[in-house]
Coordinates of C-alpha atoms in Angstrom, one line a residue:
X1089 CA -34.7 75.8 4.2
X1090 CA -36.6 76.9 1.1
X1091 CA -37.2 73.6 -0.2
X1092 CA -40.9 72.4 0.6
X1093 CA -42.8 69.3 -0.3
X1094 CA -46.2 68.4 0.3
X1095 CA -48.0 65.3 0.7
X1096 CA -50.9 64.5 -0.9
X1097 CA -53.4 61.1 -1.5
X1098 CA -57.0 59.5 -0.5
X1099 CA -57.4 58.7 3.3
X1100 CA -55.3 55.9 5.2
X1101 CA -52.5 55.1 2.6
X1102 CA -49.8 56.5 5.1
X1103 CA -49.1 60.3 4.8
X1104 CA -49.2 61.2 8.2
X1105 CA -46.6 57.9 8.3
X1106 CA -44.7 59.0 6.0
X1107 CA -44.4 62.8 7.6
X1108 CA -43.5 61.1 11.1
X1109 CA -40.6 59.1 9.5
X1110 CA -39.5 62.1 7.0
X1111 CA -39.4 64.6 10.0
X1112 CA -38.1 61.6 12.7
X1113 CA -40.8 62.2 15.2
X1114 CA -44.7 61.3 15.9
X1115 CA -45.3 64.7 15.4
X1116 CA -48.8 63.5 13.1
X1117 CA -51.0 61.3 14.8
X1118 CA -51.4 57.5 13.1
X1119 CA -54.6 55.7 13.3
X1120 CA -56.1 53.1 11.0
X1121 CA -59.2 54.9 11.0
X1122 CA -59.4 57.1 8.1
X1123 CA -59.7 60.9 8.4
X1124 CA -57.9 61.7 11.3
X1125 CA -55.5 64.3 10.0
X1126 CA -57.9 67.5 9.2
X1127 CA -55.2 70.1 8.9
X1128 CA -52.3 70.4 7.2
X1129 CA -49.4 70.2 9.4
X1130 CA -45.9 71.7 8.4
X1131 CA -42.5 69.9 9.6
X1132 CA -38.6 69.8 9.4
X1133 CA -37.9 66.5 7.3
X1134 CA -34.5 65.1 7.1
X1135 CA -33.7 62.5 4.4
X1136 CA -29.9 61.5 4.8
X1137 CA -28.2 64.4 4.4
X1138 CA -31.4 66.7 2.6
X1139 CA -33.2 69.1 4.9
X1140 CA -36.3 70.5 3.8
X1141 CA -40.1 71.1 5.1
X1142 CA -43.1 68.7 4.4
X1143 CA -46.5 69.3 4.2
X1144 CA -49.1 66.4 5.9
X1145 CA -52.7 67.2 4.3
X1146 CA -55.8 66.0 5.1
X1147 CA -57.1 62.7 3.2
X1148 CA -59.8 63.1 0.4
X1149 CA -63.2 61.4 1.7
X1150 CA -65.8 60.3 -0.9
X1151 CA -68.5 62.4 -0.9
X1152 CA -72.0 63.2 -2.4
X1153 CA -72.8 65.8 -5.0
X1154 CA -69.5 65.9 -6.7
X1155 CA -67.6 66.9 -3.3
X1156 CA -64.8 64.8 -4.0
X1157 CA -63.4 66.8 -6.6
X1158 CA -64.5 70.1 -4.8
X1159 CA -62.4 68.9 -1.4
X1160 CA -59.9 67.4 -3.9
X1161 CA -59.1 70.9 -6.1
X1162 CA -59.1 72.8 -3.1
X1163 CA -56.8 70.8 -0.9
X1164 CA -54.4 70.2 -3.9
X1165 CA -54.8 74.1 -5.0
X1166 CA -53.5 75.2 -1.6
X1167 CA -50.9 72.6 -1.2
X1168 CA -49.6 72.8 -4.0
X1169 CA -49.4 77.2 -3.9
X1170 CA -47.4 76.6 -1.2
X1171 CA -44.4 73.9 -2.6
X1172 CA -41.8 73.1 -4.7
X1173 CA -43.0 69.8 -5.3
X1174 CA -45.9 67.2 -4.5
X1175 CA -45.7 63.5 -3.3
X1176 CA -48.7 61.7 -4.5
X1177 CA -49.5 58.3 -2.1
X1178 CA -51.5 55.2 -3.0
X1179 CA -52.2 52.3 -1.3
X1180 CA -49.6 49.5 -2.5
X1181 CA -51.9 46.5 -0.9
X1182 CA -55.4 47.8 -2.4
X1183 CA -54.4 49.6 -5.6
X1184 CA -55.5 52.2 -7.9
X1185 CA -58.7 53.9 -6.7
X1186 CA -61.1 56.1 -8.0
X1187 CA -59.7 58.9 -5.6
X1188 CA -56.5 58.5 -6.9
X1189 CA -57.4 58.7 -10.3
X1190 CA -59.1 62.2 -9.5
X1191 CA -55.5 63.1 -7.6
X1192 CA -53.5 62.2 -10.4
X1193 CA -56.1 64.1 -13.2
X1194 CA -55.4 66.9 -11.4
X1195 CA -51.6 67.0 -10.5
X1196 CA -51.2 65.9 -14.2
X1197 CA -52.0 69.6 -14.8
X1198 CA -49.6 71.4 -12.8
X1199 CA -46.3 72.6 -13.4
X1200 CA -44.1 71.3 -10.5
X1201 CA -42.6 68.0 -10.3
X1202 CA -45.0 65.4 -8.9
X1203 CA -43.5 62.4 -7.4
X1204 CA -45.4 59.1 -7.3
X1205 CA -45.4 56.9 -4.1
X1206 CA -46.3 53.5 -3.9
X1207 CA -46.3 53.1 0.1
X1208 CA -46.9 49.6 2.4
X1209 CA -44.2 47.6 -0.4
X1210 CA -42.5 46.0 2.6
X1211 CA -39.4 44.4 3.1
X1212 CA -38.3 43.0 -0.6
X1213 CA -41.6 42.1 -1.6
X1214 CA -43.7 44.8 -4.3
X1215 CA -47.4 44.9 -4.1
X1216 CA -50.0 44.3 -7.0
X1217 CA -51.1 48.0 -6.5
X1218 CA -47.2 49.0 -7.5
X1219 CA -47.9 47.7 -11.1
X1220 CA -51.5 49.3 -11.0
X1221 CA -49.7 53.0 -10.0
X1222 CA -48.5 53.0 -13.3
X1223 CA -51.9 53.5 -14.9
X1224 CA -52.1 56.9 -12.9
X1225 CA -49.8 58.3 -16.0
X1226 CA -47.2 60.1 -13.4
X1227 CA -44.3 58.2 -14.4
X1228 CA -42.5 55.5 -12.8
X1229 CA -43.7 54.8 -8.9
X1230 CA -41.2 54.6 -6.1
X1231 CA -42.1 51.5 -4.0
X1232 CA -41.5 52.1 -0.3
X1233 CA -42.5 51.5 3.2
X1234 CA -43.3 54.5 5.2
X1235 CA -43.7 52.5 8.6
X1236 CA -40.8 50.1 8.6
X1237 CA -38.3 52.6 6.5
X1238 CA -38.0 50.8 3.1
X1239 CA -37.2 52.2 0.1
X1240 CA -36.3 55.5 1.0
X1241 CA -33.0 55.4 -1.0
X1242 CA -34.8 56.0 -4.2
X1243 CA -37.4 58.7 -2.8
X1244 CA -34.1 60.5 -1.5
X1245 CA -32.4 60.1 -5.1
X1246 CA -35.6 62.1 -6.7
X1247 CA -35.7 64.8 -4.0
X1248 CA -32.1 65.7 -3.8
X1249 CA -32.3 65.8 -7.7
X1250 CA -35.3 68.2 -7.2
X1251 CA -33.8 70.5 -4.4
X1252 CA -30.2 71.0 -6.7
X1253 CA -32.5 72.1 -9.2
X1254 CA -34.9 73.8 -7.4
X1255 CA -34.3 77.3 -9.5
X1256 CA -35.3 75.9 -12.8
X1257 CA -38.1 73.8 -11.3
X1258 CA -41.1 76.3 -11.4
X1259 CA -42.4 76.1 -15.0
X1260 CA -40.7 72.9 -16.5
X1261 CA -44.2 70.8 -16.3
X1262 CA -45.3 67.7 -14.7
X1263 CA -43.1 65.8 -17.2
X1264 CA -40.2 67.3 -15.0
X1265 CA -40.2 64.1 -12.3
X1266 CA -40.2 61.5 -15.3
X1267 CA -36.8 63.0 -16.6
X1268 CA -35.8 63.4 -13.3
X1269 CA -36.4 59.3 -12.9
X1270 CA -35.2 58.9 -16.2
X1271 CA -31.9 60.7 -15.4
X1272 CA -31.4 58.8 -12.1
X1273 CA -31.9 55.1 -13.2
X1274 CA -31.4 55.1 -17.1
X1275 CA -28.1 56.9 -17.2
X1276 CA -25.5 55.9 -15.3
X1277 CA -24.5 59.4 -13.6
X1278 CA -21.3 59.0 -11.3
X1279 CA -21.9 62.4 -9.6
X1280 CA -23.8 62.3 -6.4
X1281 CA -22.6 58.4 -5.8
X1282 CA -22.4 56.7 -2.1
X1283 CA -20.5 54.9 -1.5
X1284 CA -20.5 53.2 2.3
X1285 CA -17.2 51.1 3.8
X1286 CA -18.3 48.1 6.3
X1287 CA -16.8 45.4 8.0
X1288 CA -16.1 43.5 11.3
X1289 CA -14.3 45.7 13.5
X1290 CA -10.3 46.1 13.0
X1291 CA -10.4 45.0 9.2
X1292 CA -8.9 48.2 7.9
X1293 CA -12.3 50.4 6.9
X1294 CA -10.7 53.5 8.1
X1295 CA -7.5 53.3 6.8
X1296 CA -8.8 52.2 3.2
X1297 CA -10.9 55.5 3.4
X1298 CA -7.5 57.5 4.1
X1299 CA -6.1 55.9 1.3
X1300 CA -8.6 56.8 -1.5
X1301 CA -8.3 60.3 0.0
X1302 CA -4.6 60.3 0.4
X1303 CA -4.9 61.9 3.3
X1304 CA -5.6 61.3 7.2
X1305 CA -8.9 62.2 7.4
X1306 CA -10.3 59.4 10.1
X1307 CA -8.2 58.3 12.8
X1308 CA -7.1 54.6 13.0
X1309 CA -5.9 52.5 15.2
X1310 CA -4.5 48.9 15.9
X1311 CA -7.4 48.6 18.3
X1312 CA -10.8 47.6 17.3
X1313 CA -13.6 50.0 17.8
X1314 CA -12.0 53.3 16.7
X1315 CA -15.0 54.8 14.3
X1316 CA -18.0 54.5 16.6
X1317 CA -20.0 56.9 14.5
X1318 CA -20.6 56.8 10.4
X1319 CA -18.6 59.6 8.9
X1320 CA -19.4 61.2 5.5
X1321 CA -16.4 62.8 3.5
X1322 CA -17.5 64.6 -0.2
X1323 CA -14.6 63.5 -2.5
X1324 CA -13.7 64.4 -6.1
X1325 CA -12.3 61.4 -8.1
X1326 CA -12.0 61.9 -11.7
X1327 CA -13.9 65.2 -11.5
X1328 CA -17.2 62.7 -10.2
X1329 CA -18.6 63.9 -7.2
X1330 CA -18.8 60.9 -4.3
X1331 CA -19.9 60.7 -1.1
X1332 CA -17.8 58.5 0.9
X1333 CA -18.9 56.9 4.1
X1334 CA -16.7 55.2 6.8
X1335 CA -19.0 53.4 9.5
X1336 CA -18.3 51.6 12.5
X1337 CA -17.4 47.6 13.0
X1338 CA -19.9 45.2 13.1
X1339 CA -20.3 42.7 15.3
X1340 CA -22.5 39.7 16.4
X1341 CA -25.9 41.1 17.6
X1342 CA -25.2 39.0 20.5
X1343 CA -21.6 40.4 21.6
X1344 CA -22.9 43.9 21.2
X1345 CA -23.9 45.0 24.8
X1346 CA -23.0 48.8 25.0
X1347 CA -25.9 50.9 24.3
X1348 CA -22.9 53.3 22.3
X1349 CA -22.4 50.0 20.3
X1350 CA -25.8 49.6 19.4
X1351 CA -26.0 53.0 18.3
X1352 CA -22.9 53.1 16.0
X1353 CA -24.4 49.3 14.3
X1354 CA -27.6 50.9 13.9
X1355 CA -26.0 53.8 12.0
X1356 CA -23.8 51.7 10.2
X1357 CA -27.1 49.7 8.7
X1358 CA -28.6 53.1 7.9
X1359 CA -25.6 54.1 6.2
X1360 CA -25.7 50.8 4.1
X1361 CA -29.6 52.0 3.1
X1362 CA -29.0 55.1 1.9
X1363 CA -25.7 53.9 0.0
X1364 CA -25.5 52.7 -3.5
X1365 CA -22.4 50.7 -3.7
X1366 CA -21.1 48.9 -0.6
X1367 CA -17.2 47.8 0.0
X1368 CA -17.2 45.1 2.2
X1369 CA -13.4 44.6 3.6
X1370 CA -12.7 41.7 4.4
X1371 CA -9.4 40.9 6.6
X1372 CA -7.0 39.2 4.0
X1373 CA -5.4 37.3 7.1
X1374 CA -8.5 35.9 8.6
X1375 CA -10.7 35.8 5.6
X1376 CA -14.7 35.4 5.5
X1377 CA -16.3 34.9 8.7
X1378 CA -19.4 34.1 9.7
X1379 CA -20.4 37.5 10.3
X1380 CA -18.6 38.8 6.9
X1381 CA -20.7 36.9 5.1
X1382 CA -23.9 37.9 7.4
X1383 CA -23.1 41.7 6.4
X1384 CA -22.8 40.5 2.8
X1385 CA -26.1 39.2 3.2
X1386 CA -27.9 42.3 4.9
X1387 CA -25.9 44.7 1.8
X1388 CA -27.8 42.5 -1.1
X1389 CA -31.2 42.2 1.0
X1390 CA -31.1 45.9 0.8
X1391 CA -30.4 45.5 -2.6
X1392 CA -27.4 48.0 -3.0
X1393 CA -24.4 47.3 -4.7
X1394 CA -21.3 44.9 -3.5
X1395 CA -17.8 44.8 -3.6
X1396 CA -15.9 43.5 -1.4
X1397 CA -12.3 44.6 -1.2
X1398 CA -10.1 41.8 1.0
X1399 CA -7.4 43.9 3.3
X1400 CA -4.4 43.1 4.2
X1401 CA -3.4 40.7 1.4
X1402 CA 0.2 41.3 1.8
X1403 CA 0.3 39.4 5.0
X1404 CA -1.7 36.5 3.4
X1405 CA 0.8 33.3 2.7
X1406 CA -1.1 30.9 0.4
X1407 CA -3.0 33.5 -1.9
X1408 CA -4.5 31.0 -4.6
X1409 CA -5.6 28.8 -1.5
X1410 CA -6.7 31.5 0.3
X1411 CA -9.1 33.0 -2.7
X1412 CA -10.3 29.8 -3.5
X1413 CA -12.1 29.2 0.1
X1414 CA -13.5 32.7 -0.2
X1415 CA -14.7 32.5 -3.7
X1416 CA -16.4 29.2 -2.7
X1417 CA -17.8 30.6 1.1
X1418 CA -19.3 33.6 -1.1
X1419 CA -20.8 31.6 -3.3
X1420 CA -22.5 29.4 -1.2
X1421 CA -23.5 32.4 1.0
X1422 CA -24.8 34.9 -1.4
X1423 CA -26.6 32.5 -4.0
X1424 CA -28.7 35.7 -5.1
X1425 CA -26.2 37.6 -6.3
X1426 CA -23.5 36.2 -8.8
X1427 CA -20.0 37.2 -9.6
X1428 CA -19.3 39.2 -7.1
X1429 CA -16.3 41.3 -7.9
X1430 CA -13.1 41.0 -5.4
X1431 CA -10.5 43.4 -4.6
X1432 CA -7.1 42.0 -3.2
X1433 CA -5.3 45.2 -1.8
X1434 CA -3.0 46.4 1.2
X1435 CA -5.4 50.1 2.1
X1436 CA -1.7 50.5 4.9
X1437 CA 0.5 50.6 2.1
X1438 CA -1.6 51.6 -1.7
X1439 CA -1.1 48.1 -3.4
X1440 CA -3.8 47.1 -5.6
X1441 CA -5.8 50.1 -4.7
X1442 CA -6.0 51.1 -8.2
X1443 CA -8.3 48.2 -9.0
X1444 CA -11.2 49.2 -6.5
X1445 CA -12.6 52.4 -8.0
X1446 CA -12.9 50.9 -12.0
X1447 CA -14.2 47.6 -10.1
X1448 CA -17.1 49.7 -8.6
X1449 CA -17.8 52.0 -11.4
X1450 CA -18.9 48.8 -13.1
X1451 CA -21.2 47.6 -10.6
X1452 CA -22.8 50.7 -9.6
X1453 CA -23.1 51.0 -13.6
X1454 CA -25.1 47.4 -14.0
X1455 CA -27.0 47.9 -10.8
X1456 CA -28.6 51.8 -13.3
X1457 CA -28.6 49.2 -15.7
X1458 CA -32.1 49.6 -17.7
X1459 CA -32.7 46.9 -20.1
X1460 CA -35.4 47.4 -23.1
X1461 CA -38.6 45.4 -23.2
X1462 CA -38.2 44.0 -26.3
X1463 CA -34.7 42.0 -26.1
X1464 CA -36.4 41.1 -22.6
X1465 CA -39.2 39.2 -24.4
X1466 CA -37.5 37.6 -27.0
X1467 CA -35.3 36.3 -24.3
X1468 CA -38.2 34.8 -22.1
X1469 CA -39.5 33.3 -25.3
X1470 CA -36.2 31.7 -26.1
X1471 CA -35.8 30.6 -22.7
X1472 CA -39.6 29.3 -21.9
X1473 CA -39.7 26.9 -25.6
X1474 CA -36.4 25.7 -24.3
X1475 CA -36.6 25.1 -20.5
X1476 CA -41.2 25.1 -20.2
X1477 CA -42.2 25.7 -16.6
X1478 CA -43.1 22.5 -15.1
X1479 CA -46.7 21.8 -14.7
X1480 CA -49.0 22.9 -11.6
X1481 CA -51.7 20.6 -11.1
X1482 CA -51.8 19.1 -14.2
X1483 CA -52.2 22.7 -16.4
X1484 CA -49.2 24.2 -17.6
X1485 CA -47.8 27.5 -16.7
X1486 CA -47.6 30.0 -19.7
X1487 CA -45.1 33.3 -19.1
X1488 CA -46.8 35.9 -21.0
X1489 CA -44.6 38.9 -20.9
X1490 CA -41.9 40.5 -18.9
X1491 CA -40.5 44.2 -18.0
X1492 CA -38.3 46.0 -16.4
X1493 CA -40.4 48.3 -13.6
X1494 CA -37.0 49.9 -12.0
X1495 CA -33.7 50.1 -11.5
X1496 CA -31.6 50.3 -8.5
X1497 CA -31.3 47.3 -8.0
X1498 CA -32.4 45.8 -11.8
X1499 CA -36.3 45.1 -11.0
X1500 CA -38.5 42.5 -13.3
X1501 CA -42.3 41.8 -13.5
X1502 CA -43.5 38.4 -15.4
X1503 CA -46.8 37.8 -15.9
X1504 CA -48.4 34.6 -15.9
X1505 CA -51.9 32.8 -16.0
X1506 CA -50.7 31.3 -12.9
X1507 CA -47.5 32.6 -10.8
X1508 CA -48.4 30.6 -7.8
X1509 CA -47.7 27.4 -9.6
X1510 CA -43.9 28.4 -10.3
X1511 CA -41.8 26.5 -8.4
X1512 CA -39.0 28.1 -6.5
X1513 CA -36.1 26.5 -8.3
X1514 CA -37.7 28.1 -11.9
X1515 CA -37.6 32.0 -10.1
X1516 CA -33.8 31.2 -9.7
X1517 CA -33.3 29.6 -13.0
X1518 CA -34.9 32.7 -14.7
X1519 CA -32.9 34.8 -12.9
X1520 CA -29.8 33.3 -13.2
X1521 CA -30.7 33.4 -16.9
X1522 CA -31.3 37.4 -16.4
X1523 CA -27.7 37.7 -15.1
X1524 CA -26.0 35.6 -17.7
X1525 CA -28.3 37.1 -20.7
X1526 CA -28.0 40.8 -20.0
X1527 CA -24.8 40.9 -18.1
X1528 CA -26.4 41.6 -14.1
X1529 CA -23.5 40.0 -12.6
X1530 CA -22.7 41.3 -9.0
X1531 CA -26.5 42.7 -8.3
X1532 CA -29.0 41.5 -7.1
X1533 CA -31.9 41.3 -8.9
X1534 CA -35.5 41.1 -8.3
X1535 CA -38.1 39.3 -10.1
X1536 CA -41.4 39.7 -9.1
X1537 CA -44.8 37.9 -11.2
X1538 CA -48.3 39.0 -11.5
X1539 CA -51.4 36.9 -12.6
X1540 CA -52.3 38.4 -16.3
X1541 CA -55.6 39.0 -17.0
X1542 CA -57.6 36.6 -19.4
X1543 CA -59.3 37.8 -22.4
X1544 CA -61.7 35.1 -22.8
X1545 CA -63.2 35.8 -19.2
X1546 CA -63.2 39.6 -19.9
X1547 CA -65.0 38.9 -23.4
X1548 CA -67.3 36.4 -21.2
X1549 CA -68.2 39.0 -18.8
X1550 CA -69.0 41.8 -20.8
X1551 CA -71.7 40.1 -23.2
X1552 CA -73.6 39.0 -20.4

């Protein structure tokens, strides 16, 4: 484990958090109180499948006299001698601050990779202080949640991009973690892709992983409940690298009882978090369930990819009947995400296998999709003189601009004079517009707005 990676930032925005959840213990003690980490403390982190050691240092406190870049050049001097590569934290809920401006001067001048961190973006929603990291001119921030475990797919894309390279990091510049973003969300690189396989119990997740590899690498079993733990398999297909990953059955919260049970479901969910394209099977002779379409739901919350691939179709008598319902159950389920591609196949017997793989090239393709800012404008133009937002208390609601902040899944910011006006029903309309428009079908995508600033009160305020 040569591999090390140090965490840096101004007091309380969650590195000692962060460090408990990268190295799965409370090794570092947590405390809203700021300072309480003095030394820097060295652990064994795990991220999926990457092994390397982090580094929790000591938050920078304010001080007279210039001691806040004193304390800051030292502390980043020392961590920084001692890694491969430096996570920078702010504050997601407060924003940019004046300490993390003096943070970001400096690591702006080294020459290993420094990865930004936009920490407390819980669940699906993304902070103001996301936006505001960008200002901090170290690339594109990854938004996460150190204490509840979000967002950690696309801090372990970065860091297993930085350990593969770790012999031609030293020297490259602290351009090197743009280019590495760059390379992971603008370009749709196959290699390194995972791909998880879920499902109710008994659908046929094991045997459709023996049939991609064409061999029997998992047993299966008429019985339900075969896989109990989540098994990776490295596979080459079409000279791609891919990571395949066969997880347990699951059921009903309520008819899971067996502490075993519980642990195979909650690796299976992990599984789906660290995965970027999920196959769904679906049993051909029962067709969506409740609980299918629950899964389906969890899959585009976490906002990976979705295919689902229904099993078993030979044994299914009224096919055009059949995919009608489930076309219609998916649609009414899963209004977030459009299109969603389905795969009829028999994974006992190889029919209609060879329609799976090209089926999720293409969506793991549109969920790296990057779109440029310009065709994004002239688009919300079009759309905006065609379809105006509705009024809010009698003033109309003007969309200034829009971009793409990430990818992974496809990621928007609008901003408005005022966002809190828009009515629910308008978000969907503008993203179903996104989908149609730019081709984001089978994705989910997220849309976020942000209250622009106003000239006039700017202009106001400073000739007073």
């Amino acid at each position: 484990m040569n591999f090390r990676l140090a965490i840096l930032g101004r007091p309380n925005v969650g590195k000692s958090t962060l460090f408990n959840r990268l190295c799965g213990a409370s090794e570092a003690i947590i405390h809203p109180n700021p300072g309480v980490t003095r030394d820097r403390r060295v652990g064994n982190a795990c991220l999926g499948d990457l092994w390397f050691e982090v580094i929790d240092t000591a938050g920078l406190e304010e001080g007279p006299n210039g001691l806040i870049e004193k304390h800051m050049q030292e502390q980043t001097r020392v961590a920084i001698a001692k890694s491969e590569a430096v996570l920078l934290l702010i504050d997601a809920q407060t924003g940019v601050t004046t300490a993390d401006l003096h943070f970001a001067n400096e690591l702006r001048k080294t020459k290993i990779p420094v990865i930004l961190i936009a920490n407390k973006c819980e669940g699906t929603k993304t902070r103001p202080g996301f936006y505001e990291a960008y200002e901090l001119g170290l690339g594109e921030p990854i938004g996460i949640s150190a204490e509840h475990g979000d967002g950690l797919i696309d801090l372990y894309s970065v860091i297993s991009t930085l350990i593969k390279n770790n012999q031609n990091v030293k020297g490259i510049g602290a351009n090197f973690p743009n280019v590495v973003a760059e390379n992971l969300q603008q370009k749709n690189d196959f290699d390194n892709l995972q791909i998880v396989i879920v499902g109710r119990p008994n659908v046929g997740k094991s045997t459709l992983l023996n049939c991609l590899l064409h061999e029997e690498r998992v047993i299966t079993g008429p019985e339900p409940g075969v896989t109990r733990d989540s098994i990776a398999v490295e596979w080459n297909w079409q000279k791609k690298s891919i990571k395949l990953i066969d997880t347990a059955g699951l059921r009903r919260p309520s008819r899971v009882t067996e502490k075993i049970e519980k642990l195979s479901t909650s690796n299976a969910l992990r599984a789906v978090r660290f995965a970027h394209v999920a196959i769904l099977v679906l049993d051909g002779s029962v067709m969506a369930e409740r609980q299918d379409l629950t899964i389906a739901n969890y899959i585009t919350e976490e906002g990976r990819g979705l295919i689902i691939a229904v099993n078993k179709w030979d044994l299914v008598k009224d096919p055009k009947k059949d995919i009608k319902i489930l076309t219609s159950r998916i649609e009414r389920s899963l209004p977030q995400v459009k299109d969603v591609p389905i795969v009829k196949l028999s994974a006992l017997n190889g029919k209609g296998m060879n329609s799976l793989m090209p089926a999720l090239i293409k969506v793991f393709a549109i969920w790296n999709k990057r779109l440029s800012t310009g065709p994004l404008n002239r688009w919300l133009k079009d759309v905006t003189e065609t379809y105006p937002p509705p009024l809010a208390k009698g003033r109309r609601i003007k969309l200034r601009y829009i971009t793409q902040v990430k990818a992974r899944p496809p990621t928007f910011v609008i901003f408005s004079n005022r966002p809190s006006g828009l009515p629910t029903s308008y978000h969907r309309f503008l993203i179903n517009g996104l989908r149609r428009q730019f081709g984001l079908r089978g994705v989910p995508i997220r849309l976020n707005f942000r209250q622009s600033k106003n000239p006039f009160v700017e202009k106001n305020n400073q000739t007073q």
